[in-house]
Coordinates of C-alpha atoms in Angstrom, one line a residue:
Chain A
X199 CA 0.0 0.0 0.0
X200 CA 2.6 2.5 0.8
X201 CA 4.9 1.3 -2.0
X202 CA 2.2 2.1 -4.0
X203 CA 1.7 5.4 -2.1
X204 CA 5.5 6.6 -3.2
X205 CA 5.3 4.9 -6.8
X206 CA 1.7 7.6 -7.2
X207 CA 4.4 10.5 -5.7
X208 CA 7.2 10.0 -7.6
X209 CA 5.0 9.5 -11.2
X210 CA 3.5 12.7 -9.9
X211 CA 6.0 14.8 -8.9
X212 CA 7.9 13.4 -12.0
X213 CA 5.4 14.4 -14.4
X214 CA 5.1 18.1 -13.1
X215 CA 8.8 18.8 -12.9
X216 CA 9.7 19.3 -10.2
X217 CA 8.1 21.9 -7.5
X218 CA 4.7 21.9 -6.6
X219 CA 2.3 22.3 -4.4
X220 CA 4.0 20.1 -2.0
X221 CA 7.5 21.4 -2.1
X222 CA 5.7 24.9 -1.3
X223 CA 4.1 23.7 1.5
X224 CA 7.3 21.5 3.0
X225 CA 9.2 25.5 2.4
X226 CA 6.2 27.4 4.4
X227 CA 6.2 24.8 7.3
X228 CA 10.4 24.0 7.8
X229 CA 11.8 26.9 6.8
X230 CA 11.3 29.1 9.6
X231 CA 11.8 26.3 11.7
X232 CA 15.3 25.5 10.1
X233 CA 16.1 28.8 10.5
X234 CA 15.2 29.0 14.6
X235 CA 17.5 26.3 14.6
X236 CA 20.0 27.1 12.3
X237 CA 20.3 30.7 14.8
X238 CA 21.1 28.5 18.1
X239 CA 23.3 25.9 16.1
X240 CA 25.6 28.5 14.4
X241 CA 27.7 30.0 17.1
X242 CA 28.0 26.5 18.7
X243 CA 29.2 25.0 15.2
X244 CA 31.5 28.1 14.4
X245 CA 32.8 27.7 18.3
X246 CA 34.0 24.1 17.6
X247 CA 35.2 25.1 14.2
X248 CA 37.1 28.0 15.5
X249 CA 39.1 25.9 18.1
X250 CA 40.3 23.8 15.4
X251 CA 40.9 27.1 13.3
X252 CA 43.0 28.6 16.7
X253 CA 46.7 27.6 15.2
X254 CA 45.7 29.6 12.2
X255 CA 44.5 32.8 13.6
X256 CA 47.1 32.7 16.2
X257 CA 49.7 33.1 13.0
X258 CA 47.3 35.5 11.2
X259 CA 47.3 37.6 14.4
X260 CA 51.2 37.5 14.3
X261 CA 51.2 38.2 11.1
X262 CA 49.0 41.6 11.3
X263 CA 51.0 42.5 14.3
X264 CA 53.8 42.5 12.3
X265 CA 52.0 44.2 9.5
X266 CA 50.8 46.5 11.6
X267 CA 54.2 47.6 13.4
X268 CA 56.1 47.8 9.9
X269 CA 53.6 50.3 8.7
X270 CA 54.4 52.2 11.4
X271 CA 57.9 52.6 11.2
X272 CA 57.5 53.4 7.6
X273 CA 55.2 56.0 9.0
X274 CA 57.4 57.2 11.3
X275 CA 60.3 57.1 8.5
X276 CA 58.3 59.2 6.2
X277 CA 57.4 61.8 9.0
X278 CA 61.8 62.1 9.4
X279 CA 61.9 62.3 5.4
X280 CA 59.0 64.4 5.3
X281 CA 61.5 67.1 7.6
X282 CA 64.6 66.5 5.9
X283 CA 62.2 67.6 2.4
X284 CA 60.5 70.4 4.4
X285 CA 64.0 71.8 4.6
X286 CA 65.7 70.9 1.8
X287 CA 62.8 72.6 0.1
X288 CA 63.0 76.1 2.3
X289 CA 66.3 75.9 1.1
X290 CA 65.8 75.5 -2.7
X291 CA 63.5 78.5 -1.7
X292 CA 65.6 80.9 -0.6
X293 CA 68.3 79.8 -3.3
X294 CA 65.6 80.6 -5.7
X295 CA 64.1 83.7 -4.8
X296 CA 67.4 84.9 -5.0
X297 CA 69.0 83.1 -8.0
X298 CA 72.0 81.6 -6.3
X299 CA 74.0 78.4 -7.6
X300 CA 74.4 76.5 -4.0
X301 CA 75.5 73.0 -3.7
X302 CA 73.1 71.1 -1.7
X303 CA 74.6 69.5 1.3
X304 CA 73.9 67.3 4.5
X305 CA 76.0 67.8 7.6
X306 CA 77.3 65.0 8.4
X307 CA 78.9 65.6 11.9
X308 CA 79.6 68.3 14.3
X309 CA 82.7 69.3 16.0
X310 CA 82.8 70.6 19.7
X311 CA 86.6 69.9 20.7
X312 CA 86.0 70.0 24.3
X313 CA 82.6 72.2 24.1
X314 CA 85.0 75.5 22.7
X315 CA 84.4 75.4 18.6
X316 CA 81.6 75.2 16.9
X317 CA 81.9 73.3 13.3
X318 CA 80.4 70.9 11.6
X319 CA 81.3 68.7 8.4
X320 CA 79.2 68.6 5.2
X321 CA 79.4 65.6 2.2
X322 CA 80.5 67.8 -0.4
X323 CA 84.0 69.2 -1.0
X324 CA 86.5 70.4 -3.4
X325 CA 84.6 67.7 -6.1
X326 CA 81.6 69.5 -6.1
X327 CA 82.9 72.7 -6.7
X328 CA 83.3 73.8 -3.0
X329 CA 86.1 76.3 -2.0
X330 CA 87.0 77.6 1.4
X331 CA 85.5 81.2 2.3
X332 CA 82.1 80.7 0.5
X333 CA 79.0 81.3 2.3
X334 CA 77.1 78.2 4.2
X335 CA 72.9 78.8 4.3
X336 CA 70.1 76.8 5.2
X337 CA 66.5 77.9 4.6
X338 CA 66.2 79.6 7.6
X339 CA 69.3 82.3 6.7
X340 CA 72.8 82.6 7.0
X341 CA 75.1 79.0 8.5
X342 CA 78.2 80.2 8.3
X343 CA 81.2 79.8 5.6
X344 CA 83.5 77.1 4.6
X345 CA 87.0 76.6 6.3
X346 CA 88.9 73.4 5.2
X347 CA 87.7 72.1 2.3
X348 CA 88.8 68.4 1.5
X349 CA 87.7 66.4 -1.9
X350 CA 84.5 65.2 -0.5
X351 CA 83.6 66.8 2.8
X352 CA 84.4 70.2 4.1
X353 CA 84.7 72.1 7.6
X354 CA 82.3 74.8 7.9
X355 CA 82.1 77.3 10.7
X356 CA 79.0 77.9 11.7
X357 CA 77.6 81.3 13.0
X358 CA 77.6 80.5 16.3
X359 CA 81.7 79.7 16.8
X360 CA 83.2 82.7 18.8
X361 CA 85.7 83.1 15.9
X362 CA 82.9 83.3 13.4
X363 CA 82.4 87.2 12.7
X364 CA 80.5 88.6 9.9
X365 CA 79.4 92.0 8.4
X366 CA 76.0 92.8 9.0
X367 CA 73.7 95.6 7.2
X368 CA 70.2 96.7 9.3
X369 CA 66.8 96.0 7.3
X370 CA 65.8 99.0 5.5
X371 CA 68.5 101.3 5.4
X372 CA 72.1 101.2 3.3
X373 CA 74.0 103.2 6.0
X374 CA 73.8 101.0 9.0
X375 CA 75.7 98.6 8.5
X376 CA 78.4 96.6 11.5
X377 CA 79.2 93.2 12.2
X378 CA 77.5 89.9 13.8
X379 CA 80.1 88.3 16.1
X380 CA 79.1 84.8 17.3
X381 CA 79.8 84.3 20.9
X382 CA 80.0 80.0 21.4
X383 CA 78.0 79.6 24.8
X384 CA 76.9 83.3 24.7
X385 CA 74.4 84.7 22.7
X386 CA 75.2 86.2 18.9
X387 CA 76.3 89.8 18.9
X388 CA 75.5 92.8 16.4
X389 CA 78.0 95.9 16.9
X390 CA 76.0 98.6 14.7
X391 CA 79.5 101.1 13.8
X392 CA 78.8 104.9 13.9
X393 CA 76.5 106.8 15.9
X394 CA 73.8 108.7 14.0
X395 CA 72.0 105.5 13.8
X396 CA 69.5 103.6 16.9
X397 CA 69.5 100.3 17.2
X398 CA 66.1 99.2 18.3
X399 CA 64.9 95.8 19.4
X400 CA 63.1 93.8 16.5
X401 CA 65.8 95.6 13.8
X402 CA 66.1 93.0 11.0
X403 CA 69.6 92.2 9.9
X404 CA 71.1 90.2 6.6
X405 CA 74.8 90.0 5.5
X406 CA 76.3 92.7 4.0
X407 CA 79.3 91.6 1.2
X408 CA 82.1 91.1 1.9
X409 CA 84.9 92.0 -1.2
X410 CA 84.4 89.8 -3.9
X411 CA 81.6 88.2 -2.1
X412 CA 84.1 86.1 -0.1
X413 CA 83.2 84.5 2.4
X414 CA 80.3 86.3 2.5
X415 CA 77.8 87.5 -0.3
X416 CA 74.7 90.3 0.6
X417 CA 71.3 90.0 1.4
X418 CA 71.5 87.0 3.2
X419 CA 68.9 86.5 6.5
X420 CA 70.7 86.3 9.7
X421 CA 68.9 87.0 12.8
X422 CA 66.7 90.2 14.5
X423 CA 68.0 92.3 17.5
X424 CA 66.6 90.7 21.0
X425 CA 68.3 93.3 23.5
X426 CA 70.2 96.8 23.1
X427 CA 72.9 96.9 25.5
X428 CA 74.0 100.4 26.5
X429 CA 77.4 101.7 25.4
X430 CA 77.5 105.2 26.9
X431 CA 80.0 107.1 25.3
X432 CA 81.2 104.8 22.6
X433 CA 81.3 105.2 18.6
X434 CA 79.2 101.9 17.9
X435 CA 75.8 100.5 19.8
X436 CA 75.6 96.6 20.3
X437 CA 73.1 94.5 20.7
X438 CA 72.0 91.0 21.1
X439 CA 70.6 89.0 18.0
X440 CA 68.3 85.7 17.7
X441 CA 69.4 84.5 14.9
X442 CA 66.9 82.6 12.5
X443 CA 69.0 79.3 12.6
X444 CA 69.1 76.9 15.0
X445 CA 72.4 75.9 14.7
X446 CA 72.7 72.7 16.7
X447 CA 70.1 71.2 14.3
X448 CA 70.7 72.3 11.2
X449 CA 70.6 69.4 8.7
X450 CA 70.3 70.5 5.1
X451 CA 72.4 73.3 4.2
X452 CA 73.8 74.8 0.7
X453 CA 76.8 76.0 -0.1
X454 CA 76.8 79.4 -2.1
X455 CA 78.9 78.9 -5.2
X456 CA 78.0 81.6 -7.4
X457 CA 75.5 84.7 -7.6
X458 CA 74.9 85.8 -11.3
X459 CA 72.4 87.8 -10.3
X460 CA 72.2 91.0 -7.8
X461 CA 69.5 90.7 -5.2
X462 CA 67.3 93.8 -4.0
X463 CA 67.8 94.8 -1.2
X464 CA 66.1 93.3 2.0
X465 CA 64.6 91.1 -0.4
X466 CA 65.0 87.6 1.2
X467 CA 63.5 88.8 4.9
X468 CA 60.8 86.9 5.7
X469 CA 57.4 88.9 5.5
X470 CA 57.7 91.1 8.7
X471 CA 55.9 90.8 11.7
X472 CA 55.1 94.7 12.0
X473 CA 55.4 96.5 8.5
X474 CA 58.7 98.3 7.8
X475 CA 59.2 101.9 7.0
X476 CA 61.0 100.2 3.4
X477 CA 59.6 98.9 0.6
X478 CA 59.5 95.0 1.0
X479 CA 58.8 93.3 -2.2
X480 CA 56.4 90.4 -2.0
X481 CA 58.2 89.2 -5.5
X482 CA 61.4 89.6 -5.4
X483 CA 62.9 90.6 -9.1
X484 CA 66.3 91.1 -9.9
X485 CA 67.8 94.5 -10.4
X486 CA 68.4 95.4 -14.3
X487 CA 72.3 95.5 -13.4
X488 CA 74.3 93.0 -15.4
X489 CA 76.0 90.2 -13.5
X490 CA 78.3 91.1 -10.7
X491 CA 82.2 90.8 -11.3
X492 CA 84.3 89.7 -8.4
X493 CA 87.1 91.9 -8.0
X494 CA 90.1 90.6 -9.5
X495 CA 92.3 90.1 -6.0
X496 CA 90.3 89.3 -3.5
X497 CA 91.4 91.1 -0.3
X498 CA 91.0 90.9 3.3
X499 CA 88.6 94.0 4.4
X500 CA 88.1 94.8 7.8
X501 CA 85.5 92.1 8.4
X502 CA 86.9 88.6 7.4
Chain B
X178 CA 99.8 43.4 20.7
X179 CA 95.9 42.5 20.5
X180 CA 95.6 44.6 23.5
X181 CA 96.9 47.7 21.3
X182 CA 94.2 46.9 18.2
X183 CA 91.4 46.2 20.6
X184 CA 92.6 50.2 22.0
X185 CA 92.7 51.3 18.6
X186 CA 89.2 50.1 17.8
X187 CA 87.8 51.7 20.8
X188 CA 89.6 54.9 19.9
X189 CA 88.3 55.2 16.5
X190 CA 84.8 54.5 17.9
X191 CA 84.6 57.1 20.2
X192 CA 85.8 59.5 18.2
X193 CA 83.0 58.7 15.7
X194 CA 80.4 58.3 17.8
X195 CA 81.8 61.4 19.6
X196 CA 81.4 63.7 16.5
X197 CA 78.7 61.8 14.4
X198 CA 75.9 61.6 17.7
X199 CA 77.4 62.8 20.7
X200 CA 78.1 66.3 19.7
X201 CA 75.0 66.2 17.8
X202 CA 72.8 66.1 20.8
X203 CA 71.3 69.1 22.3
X204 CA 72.7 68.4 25.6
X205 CA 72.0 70.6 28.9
X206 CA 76.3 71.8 29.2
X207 CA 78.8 70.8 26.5
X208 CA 78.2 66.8 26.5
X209 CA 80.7 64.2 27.1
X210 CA 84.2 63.3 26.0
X211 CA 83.9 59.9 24.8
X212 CA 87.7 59.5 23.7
X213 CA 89.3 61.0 26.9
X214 CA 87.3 58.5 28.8
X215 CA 88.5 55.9 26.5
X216 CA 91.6 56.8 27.1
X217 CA 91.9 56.9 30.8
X218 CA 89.7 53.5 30.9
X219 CA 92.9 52.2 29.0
X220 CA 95.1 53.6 31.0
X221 CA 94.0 52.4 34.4
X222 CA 94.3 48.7 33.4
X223 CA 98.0 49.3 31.2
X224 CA 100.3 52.0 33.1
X225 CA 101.4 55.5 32.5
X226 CA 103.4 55.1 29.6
X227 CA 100.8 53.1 27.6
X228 CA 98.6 56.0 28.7
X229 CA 100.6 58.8 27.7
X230 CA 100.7 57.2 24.3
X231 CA 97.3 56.2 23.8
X232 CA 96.8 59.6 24.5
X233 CA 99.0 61.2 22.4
X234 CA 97.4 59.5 19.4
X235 CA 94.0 59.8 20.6
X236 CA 94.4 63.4 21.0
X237 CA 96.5 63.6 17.3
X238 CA 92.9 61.9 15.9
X239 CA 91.1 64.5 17.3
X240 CA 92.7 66.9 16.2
X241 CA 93.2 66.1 12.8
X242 CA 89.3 64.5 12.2
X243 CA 86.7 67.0 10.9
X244 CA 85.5 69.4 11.8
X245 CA 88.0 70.6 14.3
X246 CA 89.5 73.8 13.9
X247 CA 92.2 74.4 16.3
X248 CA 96.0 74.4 16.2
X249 CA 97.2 70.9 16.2
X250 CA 98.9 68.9 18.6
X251 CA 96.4 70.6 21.6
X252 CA 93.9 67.6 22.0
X253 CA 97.4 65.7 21.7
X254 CA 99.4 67.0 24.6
X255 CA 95.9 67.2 26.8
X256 CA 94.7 63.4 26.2
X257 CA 98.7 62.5 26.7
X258 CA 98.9 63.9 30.1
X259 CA 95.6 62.4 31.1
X260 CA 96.2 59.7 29.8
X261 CA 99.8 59.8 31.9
X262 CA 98.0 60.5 35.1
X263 CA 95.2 57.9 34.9
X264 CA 98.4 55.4 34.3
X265 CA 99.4 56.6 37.4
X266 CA 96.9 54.8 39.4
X267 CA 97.7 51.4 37.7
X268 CA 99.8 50.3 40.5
X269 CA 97.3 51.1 43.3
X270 CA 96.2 47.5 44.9
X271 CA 92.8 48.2 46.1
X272 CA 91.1 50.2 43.8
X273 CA 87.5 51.2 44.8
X274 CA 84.8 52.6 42.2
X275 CA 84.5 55.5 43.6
X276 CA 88.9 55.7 43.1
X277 CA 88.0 54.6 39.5
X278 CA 85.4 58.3 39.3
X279 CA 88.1 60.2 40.5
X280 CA 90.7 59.4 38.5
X281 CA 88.2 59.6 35.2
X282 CA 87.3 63.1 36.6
X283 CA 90.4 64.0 37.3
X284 CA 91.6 63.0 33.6
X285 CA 89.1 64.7 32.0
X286 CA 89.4 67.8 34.1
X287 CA 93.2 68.2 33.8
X288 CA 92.7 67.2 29.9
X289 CA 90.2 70.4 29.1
X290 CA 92.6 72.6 31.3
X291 CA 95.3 71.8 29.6
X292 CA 93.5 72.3 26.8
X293 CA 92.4 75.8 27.3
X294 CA 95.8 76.4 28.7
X295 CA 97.4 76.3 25.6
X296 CA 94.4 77.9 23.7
X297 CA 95.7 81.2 25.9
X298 CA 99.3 80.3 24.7
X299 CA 98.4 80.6 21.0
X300 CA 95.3 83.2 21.5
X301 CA 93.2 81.1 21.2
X302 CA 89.8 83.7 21.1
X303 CA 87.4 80.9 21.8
X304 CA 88.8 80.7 25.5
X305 CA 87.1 82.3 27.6
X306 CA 86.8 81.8 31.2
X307 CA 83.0 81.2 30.8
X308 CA 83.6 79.1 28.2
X309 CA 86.6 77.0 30.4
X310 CA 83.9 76.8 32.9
X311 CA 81.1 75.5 31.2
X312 CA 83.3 72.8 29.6
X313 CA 85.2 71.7 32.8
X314 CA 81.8 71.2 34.4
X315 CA 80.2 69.7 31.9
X316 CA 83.2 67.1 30.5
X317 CA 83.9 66.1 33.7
X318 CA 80.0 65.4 35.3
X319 CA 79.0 63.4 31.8
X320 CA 82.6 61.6 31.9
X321 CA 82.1 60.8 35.3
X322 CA 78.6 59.9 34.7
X323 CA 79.1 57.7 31.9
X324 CA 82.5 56.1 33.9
X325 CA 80.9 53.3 35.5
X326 CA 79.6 52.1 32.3
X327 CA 82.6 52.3 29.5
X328 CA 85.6 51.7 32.5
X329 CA 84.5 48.3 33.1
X330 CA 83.6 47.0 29.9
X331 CA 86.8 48.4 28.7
X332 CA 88.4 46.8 31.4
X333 CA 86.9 43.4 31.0
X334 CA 87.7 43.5 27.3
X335 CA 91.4 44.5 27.7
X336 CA 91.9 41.7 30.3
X337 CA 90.5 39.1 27.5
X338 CA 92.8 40.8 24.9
X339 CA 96.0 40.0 27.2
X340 CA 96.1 38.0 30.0
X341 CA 98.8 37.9 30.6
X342 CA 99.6 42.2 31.2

């Protein structure tokens, strides 16, 4: 009876292809039911599958940890290289603006001989073009000059040395014009020569040339006056400067080989804080004079 | 003989990490002098005369690596005489750590006076008394600082290097 039963169902079912009315009915009455079940079964199932899956996330977690740490030091990495470009572009900045040929440079080691100098060593020398007495910037304004130059490094003195002297010309004026002194463990110095002149805190001062340009050329940004200290009676005023490098990090620096072109005057300042009596030209262009000579026997002038 | 190349190594190391990350350092003072300290580790396990010459040459690298711009033969006759003096206490039978400081103090003192000493002998602007100060305070604290660290290890190595000294 019931073989017959199954015979009628599968002739049936057979004939109609598949589906129904009775596959219908089996979906509407299990369905929901499998899927009650199915919701307390699965986080027991995927429990007892995970524990035999352990090994293999304990080596994927490793793995990401890993991952994860490595990304991060190339993070890190990139924030170091992001500084070295952020300088290495204020550099090509200033070099720009005023049309200098530098040789780009990294210093490569400072020297402190007991705490009294202050040098440093950059990877270029006498192979790149370097000479001694040229004039060392960074970005930020004037380094210092070169001293010793080997075939591929070179001693530079940097501002800060208290044999480092250099002359010095007040923002804004042609007249006033002295000499930056470094002072080692003391503060930098500006002696303003003459009297008719004031030197007032917040003066901005840049390198006046030196003959021939050697060691120094013009226009160069070196620091603004922090302190006036009194000198009753004397010929010169003096004053204390900040200058605008920091010169026990200074990492990318140029050497100044060349200057075809004459800079204006005050030119390479940054934007000032309060707005100077002179002109200060947001776009610096090059005065119509043709390319300066240097003289033909370069001499010593008062400052070296 | 080993016990010379294993100084010479040292040497050169200090004098590297001296200029290349030492002096780099934005220390509170003037920092450390790694290769004085060097030196007078050397000298307290080898003798005055090995000192004075381990000196001498130590002080002749300093003088001649870049970026240093002084007369030469300063650095020289300064790490020599330290050098001499920690040699000095080789003999001494019971020999404390706190004898150990003093002679590394002592070395680096009388190393950065002598120094500056003949920095006034050739007018040398950079000498000031400030500027003697603030070194001798500084070189001798870091030395002395760092002494219990380098004088042992230096110690330890030059033993392995020559028993029999």
């Amino acid at each position: 009876m019931l073989l017959l039963t199954a015979f009628t169902l599968i002739t049936l079912d057979y004939r109609s292809g598949g589906g129904g009315p009775l596959r219908s009915i089996g979906n509407a009455v299990f369905g929901p039911v499998e899927r009650a079940a199915n919701a307390v079964a699965h986080p027991i199932g995927s429990f007892f599958s995970s524990l035999g899956n352990l090994n293999s996330y304990k080596s994927e977690n490793d793995r990401l940890k890993k991952e994860n740490a490595d990304l991060l030091r190339r993070l890190r990495l990139t924030a170091a290289d992001r500084a070295h470009l952020a300088a290495a572009e204020k550099l090509l900045h200033l070099a720009g603006q005023a049309q200098w040929k530098i040789v780009p440079a990294r210093v490569i080691s400072f020297g402190s001989s007991l705490g009294f100098e202050s040098t440093a060593t950059i990877d270029v020398g006498s192979r790149d073009g370097i000479e001694s007495n040229q004039t060392v910037i960074c970005g930020d304004g004037l380094v210092g000059k070169t001293l010793n130059v080997g075939p591929t490094t070179t001693t530079i003195l940097l501002g800060n040395d208290p044999d480092f002297t250099a002359g010095a010309r007040m923002e804004g004026t042609t007249q006033n014009i002295g000499h930056v002194d470094g002072g080692g463990r003391d503060p930098m110095t500006f002696t303003l020569l003459g009297t008719q002149a004031r030197l007032e805190v917040g003066d901005r001062l840049v390198t006046f040339a030196s003959e021939g340009e050697r060691p120094f050329i013009p226009e160069v940004p070196i620091g603004h006056i922090v302190r006036v200290q009194p000198t009753p009676g004397q010929l010169y005023s003096t004053g204390i400067v900040a200058p605008y490098v920091d010169f026990n990090s200074i990492d990318i620096v140029g050497v100044v080989v060349a200057t075809p072109r004459a800079v204006k005057r005050d030119s390479l300042l940054p934007p000032s804080p309060t707005p100077s009596p002179s002109v200060t030209s947001a776009s610096p262009s090059p005065s119509g004079s043709p390319s300066q000579s240097p003289s033909g026997s370069p001499s010593p002038t008062g400052s070296p | 003989m080993r016990r010379s190349l294993l100084a010479t190594a040292v040497v050169v190391t200090a004098l590297m990490v001296q200029a290349v990350v030492v002096n780099r350092l934005q220390l509170l003072g003037t920092g450390p002098d790694l290769p004085v300290l060097v030196v007078v580790a050397f000298a307290l396990g080898a003798g005055p005369s090995y000192g004075a010459l381990l000196g001498f040459v130590t002080g002749l690298a300093a003088d001649v690596l870049p970026p240093a711009d002084h007369t030469l033969g300063r650095l020289a006759l300064a790490y020599a005489v330290a050098g001499y003096i920690a040699g000095l206490v080789e003999d001494v039978e019971e020999r404390s750590v706190l004898t150990t400081v003093a002679v590394v103090a002592v070395g680096s003192g009388v190393a950065v006076i002598l120094y500056a000493g003949v920095g006034g002998l050739v007018a040398d602007h950079r000498v000031t008394a400030n500027a003697v100060a603030h070194s001798l305070a500084s070189t001798v604290i870091y030395d002395v600082v760092l002494a219990p660290f380098v004088v042992p290890l230096i110690a330890l190595a030059a033993r392995r290097a020559e028993p029999a000294a």
